[in-house]
Amino acid sequence: MSAIAPQDAVGSRHAAILGLGVYRPSIVVPNADVVEAIDSSDEWIQQRSGIKQRRHAAPEESVQLMSVAAARDALEQAGIEARQVDAVIVATVTHLLQTPALAPAVATELGCEQPVAFDISAACAGFCHGVGLAADMVRSGSARHVLVIGVERLSDILNRQDRGTAFLFADGAGAVVIGPSETPGIGPTVWGSDGEQFDLIRQREDWRDVVASDDPVMPHLVMQGNAVFRWASFTMAKVGLQAIDRAGLTPDDLDCFVPHQANMRITDAMARAMKLPEGIKIARDVAEQGNTSAASIPLALHRMVEEGDARSGDLALFIAFGAGLAYAAQVVVVP
Ligand SMILES: CC(C)(COP(=O)(O)OP(=O)(O)OC[C@H]1O[C@@H](n2cnc3c(N)ncnc32)[C@H](O)[C@@H]1OP(=O)(O)O)[C@@H](O)C(=O)NCCC(=O)NCCS
């Protein structure tokens, strides 16, 4: 009987992040500009979420434009040419064309030569899903250099009158190049989902309901904020501790904590629950950028590097979580 030959591609023993790039869209929206429509105040928003302002994309700042800009910076830092990229993974929930995916168009605009290119839909956890997948691809030999991009234009699917979401969500892009390394640069990914809580963050209705409606409007994002808050603060701390343990480390070994920038109170609750060491640097990009879902972790890490809070070689814990519910965490070495 015939049999499939064993795979001859041999991967790199280790994978690492080789370069990081971001794109921050041009429109700065301070709390003062959102409070009237939701009968809120700057004080309430800052106290409940830590957000002072967010960034929204201008019409020409499409998900493709932001992805390409972030990816170019990541490639430059990595010292990798676009033609050396074997795979492009885009994590997003706001590429509003059902098909085709955004990744092939991004890859073509970058000048990649027919790489594997696909999108993943894991909402705010998407970027860390991409990092986990890319590291596995590099180690298994199915790709040598993988571009992972998290990009969102959540302002397109926001209901500006919704008190629970209008002040929270924002736009932007971040990208990393993942490739072979002589030492481990990406720890094991701890990931999973809880579909029983499917309703906690979701698009309000599906496209067929929208089309059938007499007064069709964009199906906005809706969220049960309190339940998400409780889940993220407590369950995600356990996931973070598992990721640290699977990397053969303890919390005291970490230099930086870069969680999904959902909300400053969730970040603080996770840090307390994991008993992170006193001196650890914690990403707080949400204050200036808002919650950018799949883009938030690379954006937050980039700010830390720019401000000197993260240095090349530091150990950073990523924890990403969101709609699905879906989550993924890993310890990485800062490029
Ligand atoms: C969204 C969030 C800030 C809302 O805070 P909350 O304390 O849960 O708000 P509640 O809906 O329980 O309402 C509490 C009070 O604030 C008021 N309130 C709600 N939204 C408000 C707003 N935008 N501005 C001012 N007051 C508001 C309510 O009317 C209520 O008032 P009352 O006590 O007089 O009845 C909070 O649930 C949260 O941070 N959730 C996590 C969301 C998140 O990060 N999601 C991203 C995951 S990817």
Short mmCIF file of C-alpha atoms and ligand atoms in Angstrom, two decimals:
data_model
loop_
_atom_site.label_atom_id
_atom_site.label_comp_id
_atom_site.label_asym_id
_atom_site.label_seq_id
_atom_site.Cartn_x
_atom_site.Cartn_y
_atom_site.Cartn_z
CA MET A 1 0.00 0.00 0.00
CA SER A 2 1.25 3.54 -0.79
CA ALA A 3 1.99 5.89 2.05
CA ILE A 4 2.57 9.60 2.34
CA ALA A 5 6.27 10.40 2.50
CA PRO A 6 7.40 12.06 5.71
CA GLN A 7 7.71 15.84 5.56
CA ASP A 8 11.16 16.83 4.37
CA ALA A 9 10.91 20.50 5.40
CA VAL A 10 12.89 21.03 8.54
CA GLY A 11 12.11 24.06 10.62
CA SER A 12 14.23 26.16 12.88
CA ARG A 13 14.59 24.80 16.40
CA HIS A 14 13.61 28.22 17.76
CA ALA A 15 11.48 31.18 16.60
CA ALA A 16 11.56 34.82 17.63
CA ILE A 17 10.08 38.22 16.87
CA LEU A 18 12.61 39.87 14.56
CA GLY A 19 10.91 43.23 13.98
CA LEU A 20 7.97 45.35 15.16
CA GLY A 21 6.08 48.15 13.41
CA VAL A 22 2.89 50.12 14.01
CA TYR A 23 0.51 52.60 12.43
CA ARG A 24 -1.38 55.09 14.59
CA PRO A 25 -4.20 56.71 12.61
CA SER A 26 -4.43 60.47 12.37
CA ILE A 27 -7.63 61.48 14.17
CA VAL A 28 -7.16 62.05 17.90
CA VAL A 29 -10.52 61.88 19.69
CA PRO A 30 -10.38 63.18 23.28
CA ASN A 31 -12.99 62.10 25.84
CA ALA A 32 -14.56 65.55 25.50
CA ASP A 33 -15.64 64.61 21.95
CA VAL A 34 -17.50 61.42 22.92
CA VAL A 35 -19.18 62.31 26.23
CA GLU A 36 -22.19 64.22 24.95
CA ALA A 37 -23.59 61.41 22.81
CA ILE A 38 -23.39 58.92 25.72
CA ASP A 39 -24.26 61.27 28.62
CA SER A 40 -20.91 60.61 30.26
CA SER A 41 -17.92 62.61 31.52
CA ASP A 42 -14.16 62.66 31.07
CA GLU A 43 -13.83 61.77 34.77
CA TRP A 44 -16.15 58.70 34.50
CA ILE A 45 -14.37 57.38 31.39
CA GLN A 46 -10.91 57.81 32.90
CA GLN A 47 -11.92 56.27 36.20
CA ARG A 48 -13.67 53.23 34.62
CA SER A 49 -11.30 52.57 31.73
CA GLY A 50 -8.13 54.71 32.04
CA ILE A 51 -8.79 56.13 28.57
CA LYS A 52 -8.02 59.83 28.01
CA GLN A 53 -8.27 59.82 24.22
CA ARG A 54 -8.47 57.33 21.38
CA ARG A 55 -7.42 57.35 17.74
CA HIS A 56 -9.81 56.96 14.83
CA ALA A 57 -8.84 56.44 11.22
CA ALA A 58 -9.61 59.03 8.54
CA PRO A 59 -11.55 57.69 5.51
CA GLU A 60 -8.37 57.10 3.50
CA GLU A 61 -6.70 55.21 6.38
CA SER A 62 -8.10 51.84 5.37
CA VAL A 63 -7.28 48.55 7.08
CA GLN A 64 -5.04 47.78 4.09
CA LEU A 65 -3.19 51.11 4.27
CA MET A 66 -2.60 50.76 8.02
CA SER A 67 -1.51 47.11 7.68
CA VAL A 68 1.00 47.87 4.93
CA ALA A 69 2.48 50.82 6.85
CA ALA A 70 2.92 48.80 10.07
CA ALA A 71 4.31 45.81 8.15
CA ARG A 72 6.89 47.95 6.28
CA ASP A 73 8.27 49.21 9.61
CA ALA A 74 8.38 45.68 11.03
CA LEU A 75 10.23 44.38 7.95
CA GLU A 76 12.70 47.25 8.13
CA GLN A 77 13.49 46.58 11.78
CA ALA A 78 13.86 42.87 11.05
CA GLY A 79 16.15 43.57 8.08
CA ILE A 80 13.95 41.31 5.94
CA GLU A 81 12.83 42.06 2.37
CA ALA A 82 9.17 41.56 1.47
CA ARG A 83 10.19 38.83 -1.00
CA GLN A 84 11.65 36.79 1.89
CA VAL A 85 8.22 36.58 3.58
CA ASP A 86 6.61 33.15 3.18
CA ALA A 87 3.36 33.86 5.00
CA VAL A 88 1.19 36.84 5.91
CA ILE A 89 -1.39 36.42 8.67
CA VAL A 90 -3.79 39.29 9.31
CA ALA A 91 -5.85 39.32 12.51
CA THR A 92 -8.89 41.57 12.20
CA VAL A 93 -12.66 41.77 12.62
CA THR A 94 -13.06 45.01 10.67
CA HIS A 95 -12.07 44.08 7.13
CA LEU A 96 -15.68 44.61 6.09
CA LEU A 97 -15.57 42.57 2.92
CA GLN A 98 -16.69 39.05 3.73
CA THR A 99 -14.36 37.64 1.10
CA PRO A 100 -11.58 37.66 -0.05
CA ALA A 101 -9.38 38.05 3.02
CA LEU A 102 -7.26 41.17 3.53
CA ALA A 103 -3.92 39.34 3.81
CA PRO A 104 -3.36 38.55 0.08
CA ALA A 105 -3.91 42.19 -0.94
CA VAL A 106 -1.58 43.39 1.84
CA ALA A 107 1.07 40.87 0.79
CA THR A 108 0.85 41.95 -2.84
CA GLU A 109 1.09 45.65 -1.98
CA LEU A 110 4.14 44.91 0.17
CA GLY A 111 5.82 43.10 -2.73
CA CYS A 112 5.78 39.60 -1.24
CA GLU A 113 6.05 36.84 -3.83
CA GLN A 114 2.85 34.79 -3.60
CA PRO A 115 3.14 33.92 0.09
CA VAL A 116 0.61 31.96 2.10
CA ALA A 117 -1.83 34.72 3.09
CA PHE A 118 -4.98 34.48 5.18
CA ASP A 119 -6.97 36.33 7.85
CA ILE A 120 -7.89 35.05 11.28
CA SER A 121 -10.97 36.04 13.23
CA ALA A 122 -10.21 35.83 16.93
CA ALA A 123 -11.16 39.42 17.77
CA CYS A 124 -9.01 41.01 20.48
CA ALA A 125 -7.12 37.72 20.90
CA GLY A 126 -6.24 37.60 17.18
CA PHE A 127 -2.72 38.99 17.35
CA CYS A 128 -1.53 36.42 19.91
CA HIS A 129 -3.21 33.65 17.89
CA GLY A 130 -1.15 34.86 14.94
CA VAL A 131 2.07 34.92 16.97
CA GLY A 132 1.41 31.35 18.18
CA LEU A 133 0.64 30.10 14.66
CA ALA A 134 3.63 31.86 13.13
CA ALA A 135 6.05 30.49 15.74
CA ASP A 136 4.73 26.97 15.09
CA MET A 137 5.10 27.46 11.32
CA VAL A 138 8.71 28.63 11.66
CA ARG A 139 9.58 25.76 14.00
CA SER A 140 7.86 23.14 11.84
CA GLY A 141 9.41 24.33 8.59
CA SER A 142 6.19 25.30 6.79
CA ALA A 143 7.45 28.91 6.61
CA ARG A 144 10.71 30.70 7.35
CA HIS A 145 9.56 34.30 7.79
CA VAL A 146 5.98 35.12 8.77
CA LEU A 147 4.43 38.56 8.95
CA VAL A 148 1.72 38.81 11.63
CA ILE A 149 -0.46 41.91 11.47
CA GLY A 150 -3.23 43.03 13.85
CA VAL A 151 -5.38 45.76 12.36
CA GLU A 152 -8.76 47.32 13.18
CA ARG A 153 -11.06 50.17 12.21
CA LEU A 154 -13.52 49.61 15.05
CA SER A 155 -14.84 53.14 14.55
CA ASP A 156 -16.67 51.72 11.50
CA ILE A 157 -18.74 49.35 13.65
CA LEU A 158 -19.27 51.53 16.71
CA ASN A 159 -22.63 52.85 17.77
CA ARG A 160 -21.64 56.35 18.90
CA GLN A 161 -24.67 56.43 21.23
CA ASP A 162 -23.86 53.16 23.03
CA ARG A 163 -22.69 54.02 26.57
CA GLY A 164 -20.91 50.69 26.99
CA THR A 165 -18.71 50.75 23.86
CA ALA A 166 -18.56 54.20 22.23
CA PHE A 167 -15.77 55.51 24.50
CA LEU A 168 -13.78 52.28 24.47
CA PHE A 169 -12.96 51.10 20.95
CA ALA A 170 -10.55 52.61 18.44
CA ASP A 171 -8.42 52.06 15.31
CA GLY A 172 -4.80 51.21 14.45
CA ALA A 173 -2.38 48.54 13.26
CA GLY A 174 0.66 46.67 14.54
CA ALA A 175 2.87 44.08 12.88
CA VAL A 176 5.71 41.72 13.72
CA VAL A 177 8.05 39.60 11.62
CA ILE A 178 8.56 36.15 13.11
CA GLY A 179 11.45 34.02 11.94
CA PRO A 180 14.19 31.59 12.91
CA SER A 181 16.36 32.24 15.93
CA GLU A 182 19.33 30.62 17.66
CA THR A 183 17.66 30.93 21.06
CA PRO A 184 13.97 30.60 22.06
CA GLY A 185 12.24 33.93 21.49
CA ILE A 186 8.59 32.87 21.75
CA GLY A 187 7.36 30.61 24.56
CA PRO A 188 4.55 28.06 24.19
CA THR A 189 1.17 29.65 23.47
CA VAL A 190 -1.56 28.96 26.03
CA TRP A 191 -4.82 29.46 24.14
CA GLY A 192 -8.45 28.46 24.08
CA SER A 193 -12.04 29.63 23.88
CA ASP A 194 -15.38 29.58 25.68
CA GLY A 195 -18.23 29.55 23.18
CA GLU A 196 -20.80 29.39 25.98
CA GLN A 197 -20.08 33.10 26.42
CA PHE A 198 -20.53 33.83 22.70
CA ASP A 199 -23.01 36.63 23.48
CA LEU A 200 -20.79 38.76 25.71
CA ILE A 201 -19.14 40.70 22.85
CA ARG A 202 -20.61 40.39 19.39
CA GLN A 203 -21.84 41.97 16.20
CA ARG A 204 -25.45 42.80 17.08
CA GLU A 205 -27.09 40.96 14.18
CA ASP A 206 -25.98 38.99 11.14
CA TRP A 207 -25.89 40.46 7.63
CA ARG A 208 -29.05 38.63 6.50
CA ASP A 209 -31.06 40.32 9.26
CA VAL A 210 -29.57 43.67 8.26
CA VAL A 211 -30.49 43.20 4.61
CA ALA A 212 -34.03 42.08 5.51
CA SER A 213 -34.58 45.16 7.68
CA ASP A 214 -36.70 48.12 6.47
CA ASP A 215 -34.09 50.49 7.87
CA PRO A 216 -30.71 48.79 7.41
CA VAL A 217 -27.90 50.12 9.60
CA MET A 218 -24.36 48.86 10.18
CA PRO A 219 -24.55 45.94 12.64
CA HIS A 220 -22.70 47.44 15.59
CA LEU A 221 -20.60 45.89 18.26
CA VAL A 222 -22.46 45.19 21.50
CA MET A 223 -20.95 44.10 24.80
CA GLN A 224 -22.00 43.00 28.27
CA GLY A 225 -19.26 45.03 29.92
CA ASN A 226 -19.61 43.79 33.48
CA ALA A 227 -19.42 40.09 32.59
CA VAL A 228 -16.46 40.68 30.24
CA PHE A 229 -14.71 42.60 32.99
CA ARG A 230 -15.08 39.76 35.51
CA TRP A 231 -14.03 37.06 33.02
CA ALA A 232 -11.00 38.96 31.78
CA SER A 233 -9.75 40.06 35.20
CA PHE A 234 -9.78 36.63 36.83
CA THR A 235 -9.69 33.89 34.18
CA MET A 236 -7.01 35.63 32.12
CA ALA A 237 -4.65 35.96 35.08
CA LYS A 238 -4.63 32.15 35.32
CA VAL A 239 -3.90 31.88 31.59
CA GLY A 240 -1.01 34.33 31.99
CA LEU A 241 0.47 32.30 34.84
CA GLN A 242 0.25 29.15 32.72
CA ALA A 243 2.08 30.88 29.86
CA ILE A 244 4.85 31.97 32.25
CA ASP A 245 5.11 28.46 33.66
CA ARG A 246 5.13 26.81 30.21
CA ALA A 247 8.04 29.09 29.26
CA GLY A 248 9.97 27.70 32.24
CA LEU A 249 9.84 31.05 34.06
CA THR A 250 8.31 32.65 37.13
CA PRO A 251 6.61 36.07 37.30
CA ASP A 252 9.80 37.49 38.86
CA ASP A 253 11.69 36.73 35.63
CA LEU A 254 9.52 39.08 33.57
CA ASP A 255 10.59 42.59 32.57
CA CYS A 256 7.35 43.73 30.93
CA PHE A 257 3.64 42.93 30.94
CA VAL A 258 1.90 43.74 27.65
CA PRO A 259 -1.74 42.65 27.91
CA HIS A 260 -4.43 43.40 25.37
CA GLN A 261 -5.27 47.06 25.97
CA ALA A 262 -8.93 46.49 26.84
CA ASN A 263 -9.20 48.68 29.84
CA MET A 264 -6.68 49.91 32.46
CA ARG A 265 -8.67 48.39 35.35
CA ILE A 266 -8.53 44.93 33.74
CA THR A 267 -4.75 45.32 33.28
CA ASP A 268 -4.30 46.26 36.94
CA ALA A 269 -6.56 43.44 38.16
CA MET A 270 -4.60 40.87 36.11
CA ALA A 271 -1.24 42.19 37.36
CA ARG A 272 -2.45 41.95 40.98
CA ALA A 273 -3.91 38.47 40.52
CA MET A 274 -0.66 37.18 38.96
CA LYS A 275 1.40 38.88 41.71
CA LEU A 276 3.70 40.42 39.12
CA PRO A 277 6.90 41.86 40.64
CA GLU A 278 7.02 45.49 41.83
CA GLY A 279 9.41 46.80 39.22
CA ILE A 280 7.76 45.24 36.17
CA LYS A 281 6.90 47.67 33.39
CA ILE A 282 3.23 47.53 32.40
CA ALA A 283 1.84 48.64 29.03
CA ARG A 284 -0.69 51.47 29.36
CA ASP A 285 -1.17 52.49 25.72
CA VAL A 286 -4.97 52.31 26.14
CA ALA A 287 -4.87 55.75 27.80
CA GLU A 288 -3.83 57.43 24.55
CA GLN A 289 -4.97 54.96 21.91
CA GLY A 290 -8.20 53.33 23.19
CA ASN A 291 -8.96 49.62 22.75
CA THR A 292 -7.81 48.62 19.25
CA SER A 293 -8.64 44.91 19.54
CA ALA A 294 -6.22 42.84 17.40
CA ALA A 295 -3.82 45.79 17.04
CA SER A 296 -3.50 46.66 20.71
CA ILE A 297 -0.58 44.47 21.84
CA PRO A 298 1.93 45.46 19.13
CA LEU A 299 0.87 49.11 19.50
CA ALA A 300 1.37 48.91 23.26
CA LEU A 301 4.75 47.18 22.99
CA HIS A 302 5.92 49.75 20.45
CA ARG A 303 5.09 52.62 22.82
CA MET A 304 7.00 50.88 25.62
CA VAL A 305 10.06 50.50 23.38
CA GLU A 306 9.82 54.15 22.25
CA GLU A 307 9.54 55.38 25.82
CA GLY A 308 12.38 53.18 27.10
CA ASP A 309 10.10 50.93 29.21
CA ALA A 310 10.98 47.85 27.12
CA ARG A 311 14.40 47.07 25.70
CA SER A 312 15.61 44.59 23.15
CA GLY A 313 16.13 41.24 24.91
CA ASP A 314 13.56 41.90 27.66
CA LEU A 315 11.08 39.16 28.55
CA ALA A 316 7.49 40.30 27.97
CA LEU A 317 4.22 38.53 28.77
CA PHE A 318 1.44 38.93 26.18
CA ILE A 319 -2.16 38.10 27.17
CA ALA A 320 -4.90 38.69 24.61
CA PHE A 321 -8.63 38.06 25.13
CA GLY A 322 -11.95 39.06 23.64
CA ALA A 323 -15.01 38.08 21.63
CA GLY A 324 -15.60 34.39 21.15
CA LEU A 325 -14.74 34.30 23.92
CA ALA A 326 -11.19 33.60 22.77
CA TYR A 327 -7.82 34.00 24.44
CA ALA A 328 -4.10 33.41 23.86
CA ALA A 329 -0.97 34.20 25.87
CA GLN A 330 2.78 33.70 25.47
CA VAL A 331 6.07 35.02 26.83
CA VAL A 332 8.26 36.62 24.15
CA VAL A 333 11.66 38.23 23.89
CA VAL A 334 11.35 41.89 22.85
CA PRO A 335 13.03 42.39 19.43
C1 LIG B 1 -17.75 49.17 30.10
C2 LIG B 1 -17.52 49.38 31.59
C3 LIG B 1 -16.49 50.48 31.80
C4 LIG B 1 -18.84 49.82 32.20
O1 LIG B 1 -18.67 49.96 33.59
P1 LIG B 1 -19.65 49.24 34.59
O2 LIG B 1 -19.28 49.65 35.94
O3 LIG B 1 -19.69 47.78 34.27
O4 LIG B 1 -21.03 49.91 34.15
P2 LIG B 1 -22.50 49.45 34.44
O5 LIG B 1 -23.14 49.15 33.14
O6 LIG B 1 -22.55 48.40 35.51
O7 LIG B 1 -23.09 50.77 35.01
C5 LIG B 1 -22.65 51.34 36.26
C6 LIG B 1 -23.17 52.74 36.36
O8 LIG B 1 -22.50 53.58 35.40
C7 LIG B 1 -23.43 54.17 34.51
N1 LIG B 1 -22.82 54.18 33.19
C8 LIG B 1 -22.75 53.17 32.28
N2 LIG B 1 -22.09 53.60 31.21
C9 LIG B 1 -21.73 54.88 31.43
C10 LIG B 1 -21.03 55.82 30.69
N3 LIG B 1 -20.50 55.55 29.48
N4 LIG B 1 -20.85 57.04 31.22
C11 LIG B 1 -21.33 57.36 32.44
N5 LIG B 1 -22.02 56.49 33.19
C12 LIG B 1 -22.22 55.26 32.69
C13 LIG B 1 -24.67 53.29 34.56
O9 LIG B 1 -25.82 54.02 34.25
C14 LIG B 1 -24.67 52.87 36.02
O10 LIG B 1 -25.19 53.92 36.81
P3 LIG B 1 -26.04 53.62 38.16
O11 LIG B 1 -25.08 52.91 39.09
O12 LIG B 1 -26.43 54.97 38.62
O13 LIG B 1 -27.16 52.74 37.74
C15 LIG B 1 -17.04 48.08 32.30
O14 LIG B 1 -18.06 47.12 32.32
C16 LIG B 1 -15.84 47.50 31.65
O15 LIG B 1 -14.78 48.08 31.70
N6 LIG B 1 -15.98 46.29 31.06
C17 LIG B 1 -14.93 45.63 30.36
C18 LIG B 1 -15.02 46.10 28.98
C19 LIG B 1 -13.81 45.79 28.17
O16 LIG B 1 -12.72 46.16 28.50
N7 LIG B 1 -14.06 45.13 27.05
C20 LIG B 1 -13.08 44.86 26.11
C21 LIG B 1 -12.73 43.43 26.17
S1 LIG B 1 -12.03 43.04 24.68
#
